[in-house]
Each structure stands twice: as structure tokens, then as C-alpha cells.
């Protein structure tokens, strides 16, 4: 039976990292600003990704590495709303759950952070053999493609932990998402913003997904004001592409869609983990009508570009990447 009750307390589920808690508190504040808003409580939930903090992501099998436990709590009604970094979510909604709102996107790009005091650090300026930390197979692949003489090194942990490891001298530079640094007030640490044409971000990067139960009309109504239609269109195109090329959130696939007026431009790249093979492509479409009703066009753009990439060999590259894990 559909639930339309007004919450006495709204329970928001979140991971316990500094960035995840910033995101959950930001959402809580937006909800609390609404008239007749409920009391908001943040429930910290440990995920498999948190427990396996020292395991390289490229070796992990399965889905929902940072989300499954939170989604389970939502399905079991232990929480009412889940706040996720959208790039961590599987491309298919679990049974009974849906993304009720997508927030306006922060900067979706990846960035380089040089060691403390290395204000001019860029990928081109790094010395041969420099150790560059990243937990992402996608980032490692694109880095090897850009500079095959650099040494990508696994790096796990939340944003402050990663920066501390860099400052301790474990790495010469690290690659992070611009959005996380900006949200935590650490944008001054960025030494290079990476060109998304050359180094495309993870699908959905920079946006937050507000996930609810499909039958919880009260919570869906509360978060509706946080929906950003242009961002929803962009991430729909990116995630449709990711699903169609059979890539998961850990695969070496980068994609970025941008809405400009009624025009959507979607570009993407798939690379082998060693950076030696890559395919890329781009499509642009006119989005019909109101952006809030243009999801069908955005899905079609994602499928269209996926077909182009698959024709160019993306499927074989991804299959070899999975086989070599």
C-alpha cells in the first residue's frame, strides 16, 4: 500500500565519510527549509566499501560496493531516504526503490592534486615514474593513456585520508573528483583541472541521488524541490550509455553529457586498463519540450552513443578488462 504519511522524523541514511556526511547534511538542511518540514535524523550506515578500505577497487567483484547496505536499510524501512553520490549507484534501481530526485550537479570533472607545496603540479609536469594515487580503474587507464611513464598506484580512503597520504609522501600526486573537494572546502588543493575531453569523468559524477521507496509518497514529495531537471537529463544519458555498453560503476568508462538550452551533447571514452586501447565518440541531439519531460530523448542519446562505441570495439575492451581483474 502506498504511504502518504507526514513524517514525524525523517531518517536519512548515509555513509560515515566526511564527504558523505556533508552531502547528507546539505540535503537535510534543504528539507528543513521547507514549510512544515519534519525533524531530520542522519543514520550512519557502514558499507562493504567502508569495511574493505584497503582493498583495490579494481579487484572487487559484484555491485553496490558503496550502496547496497544503505539500499537494504531503505527497503527494510529502517531509513526513509538515502543520499548517494550518484556515480556509485548501479544503473538499475533495486526492486521497490527509485531515484526520487537528482540535485544540481557540482563540477563533474576530475582534478590532480599535487603534494603540499607543489602549486604548479600538472600531469604533463610530473617527473617520469611519479607515483599517482587513484582507486579508480577508469582514472588509471586514462592516466596511462596520457602518460605511460607514470606509475598509477592504488589509493583508498575518504578525501581527508587520501590527502593525508599524499602529504605524508606516499604519492607524488593524486586524482580526485572536483566536486568532493569543493564541497569540503578544499578546492585550494587542486593543482590541475583535467580536461573532460581527454579525461572524461565517471557517469553521474558530481550529482547526488536521493533514493526513496517507490511507495513512500510523503518522502518523495519532500525531496521533489531538490530535483534539477537539466542534471537529471545529463545523468540519464550517461547512465543509459553505461548500462548499454555493459559497464559497471568500476569499469574504465568515462562519459559527460551537457545541456545547453534544448541541446544535449554526450561524449564518452572506453579505455583498456593499460591505456593502450581506447574508443571514443560523441552525439548531440535536440531535446524536445520541457527538460523535465525529456528523459526519453536523453535515454535515446545514451543508447545511440553506446551503439557507436560498441561498433568501434568497446565491448571487447571491457570484456578483456573484466577478464584481467
CSV table of C-alpha atoms in Angstrom, one decimal:
chain,number,residue,atom,x,y,z
A,1,UNK,CA,0.0,0.0,0.0
A,2,UNK,CA,1.3,3.5,-0.9
A,3,UNK,CA,2.4,5.6,2.0
A,4,UNK,CA,1.4,9.2,2.1
A,5,UNK,CA,2.1,9.8,5.8
A,6,UNK,CA,3.7,13.0,7.0
A,7,UNK,CA,6.9,12.1,8.8
A,8,UNK,CA,7.4,12.9,12.4
A,9,UNK,CA,11.1,12.2,11.9
A,10,UNK,CA,12.7,11.7,8.5
A,11,UNK,CA,15.6,9.3,8.7
A,12,UNK,CA,18.4,9.9,6.1
A,13,UNK,CA,20.8,7.1,5.5
A,14,UNK,CA,24.4,7.9,4.7
A,15,UNK,CA,27.9,6.5,4.7
A,16,UNK,CA,30.1,7.9,7.5
A,17,UNK,CA,32.8,9.6,5.5
A,18,UNK,CA,33.3,13.4,5.8
A,19,UNK,CA,32.1,13.9,2.2
A,20,UNK,CA,29.0,11.6,2.6
A,21,UNK,CA,28.0,13.3,5.8
A,22,UNK,CA,28.5,16.8,4.2
A,23,UNK,CA,26.1,15.6,1.4
A,24,UNK,CA,23.5,14.2,3.8
A,25,UNK,CA,23.6,17.3,6.0
A,26,UNK,CA,23.2,19.5,2.9
A,27,UNK,CA,20.1,17.6,1.9
A,28,UNK,CA,18.8,17.7,5.4
A,29,UNK,CA,19.2,21.4,5.5
A,30,UNK,CA,17.3,21.9,2.2
A,31,UNK,CA,14.5,19.7,3.5
A,32,UNK,CA,14.4,21.5,6.9
A,33,UNK,CA,14.0,24.8,5.0
A,34,UNK,CA,10.6,23.7,3.7
A,35,UNK,CA,7.4,24.7,5.4
A,36,UNK,CA,6.1,22.2,7.9
A,37,UNK,CA,9.2,20.1,7.5
A,38,UNK,CA,9.8,17.0,9.7
A,39,UNK,CA,12.6,16.6,12.2
A,40,UNK,CA,15.6,15.1,10.3
A,41,UNK,CA,17.9,12.5,11.6
A,42,UNK,CA,21.0,11.2,9.8
A,43,UNK,CA,21.7,7.5,10.2
A,44,UNK,CA,25.2,6.4,9.5
A,45,UNK,CA,25.5,3.0,7.7
A,46,UNK,CA,28.7,1.2,7.1
A,47,UNK,CA,29.0,-0.3,3.6
A,48,UNK,CA,31.1,-3.1,2.2
A,49,UNK,CA,33.3,-0.4,0.6
A,50,UNK,CA,34.0,1.1,4.1
A,51,UNK,CA,34.8,-2.3,5.6
A,52,UNK,CA,37.2,-3.2,2.8
A,53,UNK,CA,39.0,0.1,2.9
A,54,UNK,CA,42.4,-1.4,1.9
A,55,UNK,CA,41.3,-3.5,-1.0
A,56,UNK,CA,42.0,-2.1,-4.5
A,57,UNK,CA,38.6,-1.4,-6.2
A,58,UNK,CA,39.9,-3.0,-9.4
A,59,UNK,CA,39.9,-6.3,-7.7
A,60,UNK,CA,36.4,-6.2,-6.4
A,61,UNK,CA,33.6,-8.3,-7.8
A,62,UNK,CA,29.9,-7.5,-7.5
A,63,UNK,CA,27.8,-4.4,-7.5
A,64,UNK,CA,26.8,-1.8,-4.9
A,65,UNK,CA,30.1,-1.6,-3.2
A,66,UNK,CA,29.2,1.7,-1.5
A,67,UNK,CA,25.5,1.5,-1.6
A,68,UNK,CA,24.0,-2.0,-1.0
A,69,UNK,CA,23.7,-1.8,2.8
A,70,UNK,CA,22.1,1.6,2.6
A,71,UNK,CA,19.6,0.4,0.0
A,72,UNK,CA,18.8,-2.6,2.1
A,73,UNK,CA,18.1,-0.4,5.1
A,74,UNK,CA,15.8,1.7,2.9
A,75,UNK,CA,13.9,-1.3,1.6
A,76,UNK,CA,13.6,-2.6,5.2
A,77,UNK,CA,12.1,0.7,6.3
A,78,UNK,CA,15.0,1.4,8.8
A,79,UNK,CA,15.5,4.7,7.0
A,80,UNK,CA,13.3,6.8,4.8
A,81,UNK,CA,15.7,8.5,2.4
A,82,UNK,CA,19.2,7.5,1.1
A,83,UNK,CA,21.7,10.1,-0.1
A,84,UNK,CA,24.2,8.7,-2.5
A,85,UNK,CA,27.0,10.0,-4.8
A,86,UNK,CA,25.2,9.2,-8.0
A,87,UNK,CA,28.2,7.7,-9.7
A,88,UNK,CA,28.2,4.9,-7.0
A,89,UNK,CA,24.8,3.6,-7.9
A,90,UNK,CA,24.0,0.7,-10.2
A,91,UNK,CA,22.3,1.7,-13.4
A,92,UNK,CA,19.2,-0.3,-12.5
A,93,UNK,CA,17.0,0.5,-9.5
A,94,UNK,CA,16.6,-2.2,-6.9
A,95,UNK,CA,13.1,-3.6,-6.6
A,96,UNK,CA,10.8,-1.2,-4.8
A,97,UNK,CA,13.3,1.7,-4.8
A,98,UNK,CA,13.8,4.7,-7.1
A,99,UNK,CA,15.8,7.9,-7.5
A,100,UNK,CA,13.2,10.4,-6.4
A,101,UNK,CA,15.4,13.5,-7.0
A,102,UNK,CA,18.7,14.4,-8.6
A,103,UNK,CA,20.4,17.5,-7.3
A,104,UNK,CA,22.0,20.2,-9.3
A,105,UNK,CA,25.4,19.0,-10.4
A,106,UNK,CA,28.7,20.3,-8.9
A,107,UNK,CA,31.7,20.4,-11.1
A,108,UNK,CA,31.8,16.9,-12.7
A,109,UNK,CA,35.5,16.9,-13.7
A,110,UNK,CA,38.4,15.1,-12.2
A,111,UNK,CA,41.4,17.0,-10.8
A,112,UNK,CA,45.0,16.5,-10.0
A,113,UNK,CA,46.2,17.4,-6.5
A,114,UNK,CA,50.0,17.7,-6.2
A,115,UNK,CA,52.0,17.2,-3.0
A,116,UNK,CA,51.9,20.0,-0.4
A,117,UNK,CA,53.8,23.0,-1.8
A,118,UNK,CA,53.7,21.8,-5.4
A,119,UNK,CA,51.3,24.5,-6.5
A,120,UNK,CA,52.2,24.0,-10.2
A,121,UNK,CA,51.8,20.3,-10.4
A,122,UNK,CA,50.2,19.1,-13.6
A,123,UNK,CA,50.1,15.7,-15.3
A,124,UNK,CA,52.5,17.0,-18.0
A,125,UNK,CA,54.9,18.4,-15.4
A,126,UNK,CA,55.2,15.3,-13.3
A,127,UNK,CA,58.6,13.6,-13.4
A,128,UNK,CA,58.9,10.2,-15.2
A,129,UNK,CA,58.0,7.4,-12.7
A,130,UNK,CA,56.0,9.7,-10.5
A,131,UNK,CA,53.5,7.9,-8.2
A,132,UNK,CA,50.0,9.0,-8.9
A,133,UNK,CA,47.3,7.7,-6.4
A,134,UNK,CA,43.8,6.7,-7.5
A,135,UNK,CA,41.4,3.9,-6.6
A,136,UNK,CA,39.6,4.1,-10.0
A,137,UNK,CA,40.4,1.7,-12.9
A,138,UNK,CA,39.0,4.4,-15.2
A,139,UNK,CA,41.4,7.0,-13.9
A,140,UNK,CA,44.3,4.6,-14.0
A,141,UNK,CA,43.5,3.8,-17.7
A,142,UNK,CA,43.2,7.4,-18.8
A,143,UNK,CA,46.3,8.3,-16.9
A,144,UNK,CA,48.3,5.6,-18.6
A,145,UNK,CA,47.0,6.7,-21.9
A,146,UNK,CA,48.1,10.3,-21.2
A,147,UNK,CA,51.5,9.5,-19.6
A,148,UNK,CA,52.6,5.8,-19.9
A,149,UNK,CA,55.8,6.7,-18.0
A,150,UNK,CA,53.9,7.5,-14.8
A,151,UNK,CA,53.1,4.9,-12.1
A,152,UNK,CA,49.4,4.7,-11.1
A,153,UNK,CA,49.1,3.4,-7.5
A,154,UNK,CA,46.0,2.2,-5.7
A,155,UNK,CA,44.7,4.7,-3.2
A,156,UNK,CA,41.7,4.1,-0.9
A,157,UNK,CA,40.1,6.1,1.9
A,158,UNK,CA,37.9,9.2,2.3
A,159,UNK,CA,39.1,12.5,0.9
A,160,UNK,CA,40.9,13.7,4.0
A,161,UNK,CA,42.7,10.4,4.4
A,162,UNK,CA,43.8,10.5,0.7
A,163,UNK,CA,45.1,14.0,1.1
A,164,UNK,CA,47.0,12.9,4.3
A,165,UNK,CA,48.6,10.0,2.5
A,166,UNK,CA,49.7,12.5,-0.3
A,167,UNK,CA,51.1,14.9,2.2
A,168,UNK,CA,52.9,12.1,4.0
A,169,UNK,CA,54.9,11.5,0.8
A,170,UNK,CA,53.3,8.2,-0.2
A,171,UNK,CA,52.4,9.7,-3.6
A,172,UNK,CA,53.7,12.5,-5.8
A,173,UNK,CA,50.1,13.4,-6.8
A,174,UNK,CA,46.6,12.0,-6.5
A,175,UNK,CA,43.5,12.2,-8.7
A,176,UNK,CA,40.2,13.1,-7.1
A,177,UNK,CA,36.7,14.4,-8.1
A,178,UNK,CA,36.5,18.2,-8.2
A,179,UNK,CA,33.0,18.0,-6.6
A,180,UNK,CA,34.2,16.3,-3.4
A,181,UNK,CA,37.0,18.8,-2.8
A,182,UNK,CA,34.7,21.8,-3.5
A,183,UNK,CA,32.0,20.5,-1.2
A,184,UNK,CA,34.5,20.0,1.6
A,185,UNK,CA,36.0,23.5,1.2
A,186,UNK,CA,39.3,22.0,-0.2
A,187,UNK,CA,39.3,23.5,-3.7
A,188,UNK,CA,42.6,25.3,-3.0
A,189,UNK,CA,44.3,21.9,-3.1
A,190,UNK,CA,43.5,21.5,-6.8
A,191,UNK,CA,46.6,22.0,-8.9
A,192,UNK,CA,45.1,21.0,-12.3
A,193,UNK,CA,41.5,20.5,-13.6
A,194,UNK,CA,41.6,17.6,-16.1
A,195,UNK,CA,40.1,18.3,-19.5
A,196,UNK,CA,37.0,16.1,-19.8
A,197,UNK,CA,37.6,15.6,-23.5
A,198,UNK,CA,40.9,13.8,-22.6
A,199,UNK,CA,39.9,12.6,-19.1
A,200,UNK,CA,36.1,12.1,-19.0
A,201,UNK,CA,34.6,11.7,-15.5
A,202,UNK,CA,32.6,8.7,-14.2
A,203,UNK,CA,28.9,8.8,-15.4
A,204,UNK,CA,26.9,10.7,-12.9
A,205,UNK,CA,30.0,12.3,-11.2
A,206,UNK,CA,29.2,15.5,-9.3
A,207,UNK,CA,25.4,14.8,-8.7
A,208,UNK,CA,23.6,13.5,-5.7
A,209,UNK,CA,20.9,10.8,-5.9
A,210,UNK,CA,18.1,11.0,-3.4
A,211,UNK,CA,16.7,7.5,-3.2
A,212,UNK,CA,13.3,6.5,-1.7
A,213,UNK,CA,10.9,3.6,-1.6
A,214,UNK,CA,8.5,3.8,-4.5
A,215,UNK,CA,5.5,3.7,-2.3
A,216,UNK,CA,6.6,6.5,0.1
A,217,UNK,CA,4.7,9.4,-1.4
A,218,UNK,CA,5.4,11.6,1.6
A,219,UNK,CA,9.2,11.4,1.3
A,220,UNK,CA,9.0,11.7,-2.5
A,221,UNK,CA,7.1,14.9,-2.1
A,222,UNK,CA,9.6,16.3,0.4
A,223,UNK,CA,12.6,15.8,-1.9
A,224,UNK,CA,10.8,17.0,-5.1
A,225,UNK,CA,12.0,20.5,-4.6
A,226,UNK,CA,15.7,19.4,-4.8
A,227,UNK,CA,15.2,17.9,-8.3
A,228,UNK,CA,17.3,19.6,-11.1
A,229,UNK,CA,15.8,18.7,-14.5
A,230,UNK,CA,18.9,19.6,-16.6
A,231,UNK,CA,21.1,17.4,-14.3
A,232,UNK,CA,18.5,14.6,-14.5
A,233,UNK,CA,18.7,14.7,-18.3
A,234,UNK,CA,22.5,14.7,-18.3
A,235,UNK,CA,23.0,11.8,-15.9
A,236,UNK,CA,20.2,9.8,-17.6
A,237,UNK,CA,22.1,9.9,-20.9
A,238,UNK,CA,25.4,9.0,-19.2
A,239,UNK,CA,23.9,6.1,-17.2
A,240,UNK,CA,22.0,4.8,-20.2
A,241,UNK,CA,25.2,4.6,-22.1
A,242,UNK,CA,27.0,2.9,-19.2
A,243,UNK,CA,24.2,0.3,-19.0
A,244,UNK,CA,24.2,-0.3,-22.7
A,245,UNK,CA,27.9,-1.0,-23.0
A,246,UNK,CA,27.6,-3.3,-20.0
A,247,UNK,CA,30.0,-1.4,-17.9
A,248,UNK,CA,29.6,-1.1,-14.1
A,249,UNK,CA,30.4,1.8,-11.9
A,250,UNK,CA,34.0,0.5,-11.5
A,251,UNK,CA,34.6,0.0,-15.3
A,252,UNK,CA,37.1,2.1,-17.3
A,253,UNK,CA,34.3,4.1,-18.9
A,254,UNK,CA,34.1,7.9,-18.8
A,255,UNK,CA,31.1,9.9,-20.0
A,256,UNK,CA,29.9,13.5,-19.8
A,257,UNK,CA,26.6,15.0,-21.0
A,258,UNK,CA,25.9,18.7,-21.0
A,259,UNK,CA,22.6,20.5,-21.6
A,260,UNK,CA,22.8,23.9,-23.4
A,261,UNK,CA,19.4,25.3,-23.9
A,262,UNK,CA,17.5,22.5,-25.6
A,263,UNK,CA,20.6,20.7,-27.0
A,264,UNK,CA,22.3,17.8,-25.2
A,265,UNK,CA,25.8,16.8,-26.1
A,266,UNK,CA,27.1,13.5,-24.8
A,267,UNK,CA,30.7,12.3,-25.2
A,268,UNK,CA,32.3,9.2,-23.9
A,269,UNK,CA,35.5,7.1,-23.8
A,270,UNK,CA,36.3,3.5,-23.0
A,271,UNK,CA,39.9,2.5,-22.4
A,272,UNK,CA,41.8,-0.7,-21.6
A,273,UNK,CA,43.3,-0.8,-18.1
A,274,UNK,CA,46.8,-0.4,-19.6
A,275,UNK,CA,45.8,2.6,-21.6
A,276,UNK,CA,46.9,1.1,-24.9
A,277,UNK,CA,43.4,0.7,-26.4
A,278,UNK,CA,40.6,3.2,-26.5
A,279,UNK,CA,37.5,4.1,-28.3
A,280,UNK,CA,35.6,7.4,-28.0
A,281,UNK,CA,32.6,9.1,-29.6
A,282,UNK,CA,30.1,11.9,-29.3
A,283,UNK,CA,26.5,12.6,-30.1
A,284,UNK,CA,24.4,15.7,-29.9
A,285,UNK,CA,20.6,15.9,-30.0
A,286,UNK,CA,17.8,18.4,-29.7
A,287,UNK,CA,15.9,17.7,-26.5
A,288,UNK,CA,12.2,18.1,-27.2
A,289,UNK,CA,9.9,20.1,-25.0
A,290,UNK,CA,10.3,20.7,-21.3
A,291,UNK,CA,13.5,19.3,-19.8
A,292,UNK,CA,11.5,17.6,-17.1
A,293,UNK,CA,9.7,15.6,-19.8
A,294,UNK,CA,12.8,14.9,-22.0
A,295,UNK,CA,14.1,11.8,-20.3
A,296,UNK,CA,13.1,9.6,-23.3
A,297,UNK,CA,15.3,11.7,-25.6
A,298,UNK,CA,18.2,11.5,-23.1
A,299,UNK,CA,18.0,7.7,-22.9
A,300,UNK,CA,17.9,7.5,-26.7
A,301,UNK,CA,21.1,9.6,-26.8
A,302,UNK,CA,22.9,7.3,-24.4
A,303,UNK,CA,21.8,4.2,-26.3
A,304,UNK,CA,22.9,5.8,-29.6
A,305,UNK,CA,26.4,6.6,-28.4
A,306,UNK,CA,26.7,3.2,-26.8
A,307,UNK,CA,26.0,1.6,-30.1
A,308,UNK,CA,28.7,3.7,-31.8
A,309,UNK,CA,31.2,2.7,-29.1
A,310,UNK,CA,30.3,-1.0,-29.3
A,311,UNK,CA,30.8,-0.9,-33.1
A,312,UNK,CA,34.2,0.5,-32.5
A,313,UNK,CA,35.2,-2.3,-30.1
A,314,UNK,CA,34.2,-1.0,-26.6
A,315,UNK,CA,32.7,-4.4,-25.7
A,316,UNK,CA,35.9,-6.3,-26.4
A,317,UNK,CA,37.9,-3.8,-24.4
A,318,UNK,CA,35.6,-4.1,-21.4
A,319,UNK,CA,35.4,-7.9,-21.6
A,320,UNK,CA,39.2,-8.0,-21.5
A,321,UNK,CA,39.2,-5.6,-18.6
A,322,UNK,CA,36.8,-7.8,-16.7
A,323,UNK,CA,38.8,-11.0,-17.5
A,324,UNK,CA,42.0,-9.4,-16.3
A,325,UNK,CA,40.6,-8.3,-12.9
